[in-house]
CSV table of C-alpha atoms and ligand atoms in Angstrom, one decimal:
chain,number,residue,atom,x,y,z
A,1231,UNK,CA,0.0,0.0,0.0
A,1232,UNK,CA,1.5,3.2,-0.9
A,1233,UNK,CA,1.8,6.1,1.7
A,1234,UNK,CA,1.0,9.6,1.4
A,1235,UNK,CA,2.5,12.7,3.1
A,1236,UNK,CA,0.1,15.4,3.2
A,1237,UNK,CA,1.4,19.0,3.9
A,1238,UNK,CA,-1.3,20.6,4.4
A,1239,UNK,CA,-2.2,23.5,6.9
A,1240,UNK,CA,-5.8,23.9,6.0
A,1241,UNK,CA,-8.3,21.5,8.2
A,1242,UNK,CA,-10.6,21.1,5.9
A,1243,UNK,CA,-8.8,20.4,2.9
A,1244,UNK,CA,-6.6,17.8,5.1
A,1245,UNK,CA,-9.4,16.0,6.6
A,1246,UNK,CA,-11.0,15.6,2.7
A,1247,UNK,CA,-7.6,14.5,1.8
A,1248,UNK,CA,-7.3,11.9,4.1
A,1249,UNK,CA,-10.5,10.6,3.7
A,1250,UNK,CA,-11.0,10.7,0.2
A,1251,UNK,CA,-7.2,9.0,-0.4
A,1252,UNK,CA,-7.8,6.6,2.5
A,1253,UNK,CA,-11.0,5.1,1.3
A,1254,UNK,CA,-9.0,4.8,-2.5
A,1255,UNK,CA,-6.2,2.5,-0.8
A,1256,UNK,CA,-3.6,4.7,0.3
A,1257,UNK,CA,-1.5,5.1,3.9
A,1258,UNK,CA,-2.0,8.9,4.7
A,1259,UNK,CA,-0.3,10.9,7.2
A,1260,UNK,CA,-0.3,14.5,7.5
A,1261,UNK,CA,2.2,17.5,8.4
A,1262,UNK,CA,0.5,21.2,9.3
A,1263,UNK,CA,3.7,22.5,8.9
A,1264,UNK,CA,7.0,23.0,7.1
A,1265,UNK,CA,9.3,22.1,9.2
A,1266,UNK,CA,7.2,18.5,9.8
A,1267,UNK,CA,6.6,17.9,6.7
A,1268,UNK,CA,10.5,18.3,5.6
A,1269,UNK,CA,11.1,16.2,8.6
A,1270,UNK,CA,8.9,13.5,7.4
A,1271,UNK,CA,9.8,13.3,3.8
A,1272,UNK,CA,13.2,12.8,4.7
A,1273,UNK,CA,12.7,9.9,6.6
A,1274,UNK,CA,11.9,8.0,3.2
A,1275,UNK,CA,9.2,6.3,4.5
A,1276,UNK,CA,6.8,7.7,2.4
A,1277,UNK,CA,5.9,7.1,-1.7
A,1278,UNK,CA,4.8,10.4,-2.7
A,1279,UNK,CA,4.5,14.3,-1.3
A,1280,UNK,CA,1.3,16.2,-1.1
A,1281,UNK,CA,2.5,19.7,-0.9
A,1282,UNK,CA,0.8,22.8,-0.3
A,1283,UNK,CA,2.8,25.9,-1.0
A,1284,UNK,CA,1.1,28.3,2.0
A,1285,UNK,CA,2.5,26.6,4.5
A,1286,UNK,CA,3.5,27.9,8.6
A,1287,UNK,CA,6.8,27.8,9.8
A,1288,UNK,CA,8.4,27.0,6.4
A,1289,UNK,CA,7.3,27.5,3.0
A,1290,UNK,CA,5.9,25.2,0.4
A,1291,UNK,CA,8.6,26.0,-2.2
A,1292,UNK,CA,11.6,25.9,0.9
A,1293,UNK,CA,10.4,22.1,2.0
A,1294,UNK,CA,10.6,21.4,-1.7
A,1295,UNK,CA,14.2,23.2,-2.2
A,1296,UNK,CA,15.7,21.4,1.2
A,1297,UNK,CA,14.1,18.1,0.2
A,1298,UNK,CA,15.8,18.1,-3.2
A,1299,UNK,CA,19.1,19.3,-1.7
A,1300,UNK,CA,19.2,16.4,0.8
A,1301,UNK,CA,19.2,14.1,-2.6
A,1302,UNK,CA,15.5,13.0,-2.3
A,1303,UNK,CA,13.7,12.3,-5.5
A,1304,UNK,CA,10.4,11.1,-4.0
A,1305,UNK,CA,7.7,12.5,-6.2
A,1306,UNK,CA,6.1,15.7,-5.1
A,1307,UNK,CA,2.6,17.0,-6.2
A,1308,UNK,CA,2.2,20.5,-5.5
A,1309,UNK,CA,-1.1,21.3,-4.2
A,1310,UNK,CA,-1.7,25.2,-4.1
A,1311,UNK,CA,-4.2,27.8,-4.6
A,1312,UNK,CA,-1.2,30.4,-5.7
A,1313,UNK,CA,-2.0,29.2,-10.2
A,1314,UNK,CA,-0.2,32.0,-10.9
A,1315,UNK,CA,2.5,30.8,-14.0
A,1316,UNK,CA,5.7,32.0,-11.8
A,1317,UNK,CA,4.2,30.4,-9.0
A,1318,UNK,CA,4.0,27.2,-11.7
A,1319,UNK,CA,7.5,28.1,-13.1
A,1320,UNK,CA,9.1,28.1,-9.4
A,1321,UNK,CA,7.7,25.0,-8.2
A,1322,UNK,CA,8.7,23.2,-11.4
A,1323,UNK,CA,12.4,24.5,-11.1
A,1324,UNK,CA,12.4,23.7,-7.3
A,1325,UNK,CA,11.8,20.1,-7.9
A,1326,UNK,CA,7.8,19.2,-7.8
A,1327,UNK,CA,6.8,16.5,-10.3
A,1328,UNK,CA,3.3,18.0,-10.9
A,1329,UNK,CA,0.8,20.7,-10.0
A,1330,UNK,CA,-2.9,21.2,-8.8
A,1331,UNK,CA,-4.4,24.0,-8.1
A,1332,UNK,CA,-7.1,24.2,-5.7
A,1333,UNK,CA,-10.1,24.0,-5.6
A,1334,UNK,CA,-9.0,20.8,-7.3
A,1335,UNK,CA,-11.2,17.7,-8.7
A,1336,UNK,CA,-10.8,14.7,-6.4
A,1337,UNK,CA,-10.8,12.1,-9.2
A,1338,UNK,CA,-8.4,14.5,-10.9
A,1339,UNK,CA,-6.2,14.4,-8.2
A,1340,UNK,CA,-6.1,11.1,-7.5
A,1341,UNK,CA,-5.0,10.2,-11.6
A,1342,UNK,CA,-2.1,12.6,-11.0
A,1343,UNK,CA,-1.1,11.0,-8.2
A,1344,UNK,CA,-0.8,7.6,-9.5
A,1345,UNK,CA,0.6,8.8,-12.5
A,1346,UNK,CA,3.4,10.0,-10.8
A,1347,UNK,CA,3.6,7.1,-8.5
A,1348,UNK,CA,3.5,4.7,-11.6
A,1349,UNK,CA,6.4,7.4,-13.5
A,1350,UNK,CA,8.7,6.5,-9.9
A,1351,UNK,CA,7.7,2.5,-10.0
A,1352,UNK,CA,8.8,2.6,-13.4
A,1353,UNK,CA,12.3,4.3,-12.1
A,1354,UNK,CA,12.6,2.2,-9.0
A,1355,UNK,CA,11.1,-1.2,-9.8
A,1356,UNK,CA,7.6,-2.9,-8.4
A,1357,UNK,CA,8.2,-1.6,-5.0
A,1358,UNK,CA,5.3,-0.3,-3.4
A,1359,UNK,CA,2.7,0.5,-6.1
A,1360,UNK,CA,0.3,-1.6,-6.6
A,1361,UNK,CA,-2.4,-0.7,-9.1
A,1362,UNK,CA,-4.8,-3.6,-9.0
A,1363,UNK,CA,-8.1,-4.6,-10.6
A,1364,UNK,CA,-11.3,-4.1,-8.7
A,1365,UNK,CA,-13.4,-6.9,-9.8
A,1366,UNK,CA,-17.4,-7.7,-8.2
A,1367,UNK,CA,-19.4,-10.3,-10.1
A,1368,UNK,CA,-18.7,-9.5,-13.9
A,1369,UNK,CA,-17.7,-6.5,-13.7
A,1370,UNK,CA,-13.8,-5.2,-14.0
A,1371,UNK,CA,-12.1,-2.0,-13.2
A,1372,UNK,CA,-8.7,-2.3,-14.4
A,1373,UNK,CA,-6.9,1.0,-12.7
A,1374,UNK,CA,-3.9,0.7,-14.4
A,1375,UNK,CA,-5.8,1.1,-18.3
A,1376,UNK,CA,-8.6,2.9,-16.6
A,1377,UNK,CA,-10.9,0.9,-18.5
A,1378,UNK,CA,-14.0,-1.2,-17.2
A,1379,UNK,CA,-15.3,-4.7,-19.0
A,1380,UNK,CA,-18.3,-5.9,-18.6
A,1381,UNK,CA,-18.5,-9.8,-18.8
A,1382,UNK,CA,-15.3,-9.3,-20.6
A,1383,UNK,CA,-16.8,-6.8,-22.7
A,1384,UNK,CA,-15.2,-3.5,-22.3
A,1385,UNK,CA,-16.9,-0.6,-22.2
A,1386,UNK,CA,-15.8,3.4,-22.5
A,1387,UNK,CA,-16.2,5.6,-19.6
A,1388,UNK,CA,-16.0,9.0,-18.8
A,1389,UNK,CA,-13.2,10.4,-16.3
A,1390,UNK,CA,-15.9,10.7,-14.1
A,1391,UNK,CA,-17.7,7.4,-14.8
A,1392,UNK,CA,-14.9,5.7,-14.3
A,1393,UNK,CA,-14.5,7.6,-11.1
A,1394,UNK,CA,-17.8,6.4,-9.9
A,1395,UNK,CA,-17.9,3.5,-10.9
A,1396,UNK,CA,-14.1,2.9,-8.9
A,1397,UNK,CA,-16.2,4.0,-5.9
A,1398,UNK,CA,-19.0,1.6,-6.6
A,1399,UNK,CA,-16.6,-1.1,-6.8
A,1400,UNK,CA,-14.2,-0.6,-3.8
A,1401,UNK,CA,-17.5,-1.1,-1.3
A,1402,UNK,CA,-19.4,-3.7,-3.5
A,1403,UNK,CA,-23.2,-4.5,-1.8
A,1404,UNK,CA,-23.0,-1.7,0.4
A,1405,UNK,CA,-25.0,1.0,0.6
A,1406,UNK,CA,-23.1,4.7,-0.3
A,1407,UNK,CA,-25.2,7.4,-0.1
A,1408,UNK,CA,-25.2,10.9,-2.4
A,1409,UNK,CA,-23.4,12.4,0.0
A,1410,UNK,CA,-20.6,10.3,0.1
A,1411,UNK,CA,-20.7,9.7,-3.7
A,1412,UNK,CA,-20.7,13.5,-4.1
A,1413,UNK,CA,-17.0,14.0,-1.8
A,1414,UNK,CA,-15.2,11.1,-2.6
A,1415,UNK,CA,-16.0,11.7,-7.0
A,1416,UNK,CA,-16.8,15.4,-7.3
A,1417,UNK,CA,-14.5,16.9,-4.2
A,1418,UNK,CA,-15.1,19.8,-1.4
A,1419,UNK,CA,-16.5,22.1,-3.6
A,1420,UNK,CA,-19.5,20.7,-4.3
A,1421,UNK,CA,-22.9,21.8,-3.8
A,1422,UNK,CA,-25.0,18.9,-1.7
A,1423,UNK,CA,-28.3,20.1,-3.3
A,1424,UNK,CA,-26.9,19.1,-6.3
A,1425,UNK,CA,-28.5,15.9,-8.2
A,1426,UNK,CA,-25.1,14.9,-10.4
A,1427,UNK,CA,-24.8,11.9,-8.6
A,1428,UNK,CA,-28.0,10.4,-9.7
A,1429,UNK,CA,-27.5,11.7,-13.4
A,1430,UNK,CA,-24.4,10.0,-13.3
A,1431,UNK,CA,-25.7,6.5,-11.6
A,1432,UNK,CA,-28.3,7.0,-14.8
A,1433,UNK,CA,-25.3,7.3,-17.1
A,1434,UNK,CA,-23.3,4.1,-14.9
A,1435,UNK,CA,-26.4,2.3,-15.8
A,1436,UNK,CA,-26.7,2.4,-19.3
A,1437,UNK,CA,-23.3,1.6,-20.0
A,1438,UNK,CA,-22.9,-1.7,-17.2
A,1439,UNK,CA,-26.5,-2.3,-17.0
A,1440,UNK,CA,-29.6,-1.0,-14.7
A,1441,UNK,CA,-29.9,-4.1,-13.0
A,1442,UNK,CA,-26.1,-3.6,-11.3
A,1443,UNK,CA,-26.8,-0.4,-9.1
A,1444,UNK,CA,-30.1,-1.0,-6.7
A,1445,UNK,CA,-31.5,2.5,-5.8
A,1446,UNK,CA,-31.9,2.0,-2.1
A,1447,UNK,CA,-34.8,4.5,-1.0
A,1448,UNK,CA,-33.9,7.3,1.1
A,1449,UNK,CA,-30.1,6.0,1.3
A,1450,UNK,CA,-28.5,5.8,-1.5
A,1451,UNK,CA,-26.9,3.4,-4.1
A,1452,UNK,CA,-25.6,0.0,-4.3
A,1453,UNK,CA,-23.5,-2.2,-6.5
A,1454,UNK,CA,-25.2,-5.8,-6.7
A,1455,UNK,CA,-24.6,-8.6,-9.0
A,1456,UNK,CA,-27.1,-9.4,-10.9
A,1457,UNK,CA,-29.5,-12.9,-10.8
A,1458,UNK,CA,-28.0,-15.1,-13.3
A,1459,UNK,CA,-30.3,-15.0,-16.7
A,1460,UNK,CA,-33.1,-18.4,-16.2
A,1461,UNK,CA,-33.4,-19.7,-19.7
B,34,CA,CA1,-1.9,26.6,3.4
């Protein structure tokens, strides 16, 4: 299981992170300062670095520039809500591997961040990423192609599709609600009135098949297998 450092001052936006990057599989700890987070990347225990550039004590870009000139070459994700192109330039020539800017797109995030994890397996050898398939029934999520089959049928998704679907099939036959749909695919920024998630279970359904997400009344949405077919 790959681990995540989060540097990250902001409550809310850590909490979200370490929920939403939790529930996908991944160890998370989290700094709320520069001088803990510089401390903790260099103890190479972790696979990748989370960084926000606001940060107390020490700045974003000064963990980044210490990290790099103690030889460290774990990948960094730059997590910010400074998009200004020097800001972009500067965190690119200190070092970072990629950028976000918030607010940021959880399923977004979460591609960048095994991208980059997949870019330092490739360097490193099979060491600690591990990108299986979800499988339930039928139904295969293959996170490495980011494609989904259907009785060995594959079938095209949509980034966010995909994204729900991922959900749907890391708690198979439970209940999720909207509201957990809504964090983990669409992020903090969300409005909860909004009714995307049940636009996109409509969409889900088409393309696997109505019979694989029960609407629970009241609750929410669950991935089921279906009956097998009597003939
Ligand atoms: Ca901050």
């Amino acid at each position: 299981m790959p681990s995540i450092l989060i540097a990250e001052d902001e409550q809310r936006i850590a909490s979200f992170l370490e929920k939403g990057l939790g529930a996908a599989g991944f160890g998370v700890t989290t700094a709320t300062d520069g001088p803990a987070a510089l401390n903790a990347a260099l103890t190479g225990f972790y696979d990748l670095l989370l960084l926000d550039l606001g940060l107390p004590a020490l700045d974003g870009l000064d963990v980044l520039k210490r990290l790099r000139d103690q030889g460290s070459s774990m990948p960094v994700i730059i997590l910010t809500a400074r998009d200004s192109a020097a800001d972009t330039v500067a965190g690119f020539e200190g070092g970072a591997n990629d950028y976000v800017s918030k607010p940021f797109r959880f399923d977004e995030l979460l591609a960048r961040i095994r991208a980059r994890l997949t870019d330092a397996d490739s360097r490193t050898g099979p060491i600690s990423v591990l990108l299986p398939a979800l499988r339930h029934g039928d139904l295969e999520l293959d996170l490495r192609t980011r494609r989904i089959s259907v009785a060995g049928v594959a079938v095209d998704l949509s980034a966010r599709e995909f994204a729900l679907a991922e959900e749907f099939l890391r708690s198979p036959e439970q209940v999720l609600s909207r509201e957990q749909l809504l964090s983990r695919v669409w992020g903090f920024d969300f409005d909860p009135g909004s009714n995307v998630v049940d636009v996109y279970v409509r969409y889900l359904r088409r393309k696997i098949g109505p019979e694989r997400l029960a609407t629970v009344r009241g609750m929410g949405y669950r991935l089921t297998t279906p009956p097998p077919l009597v003939t």
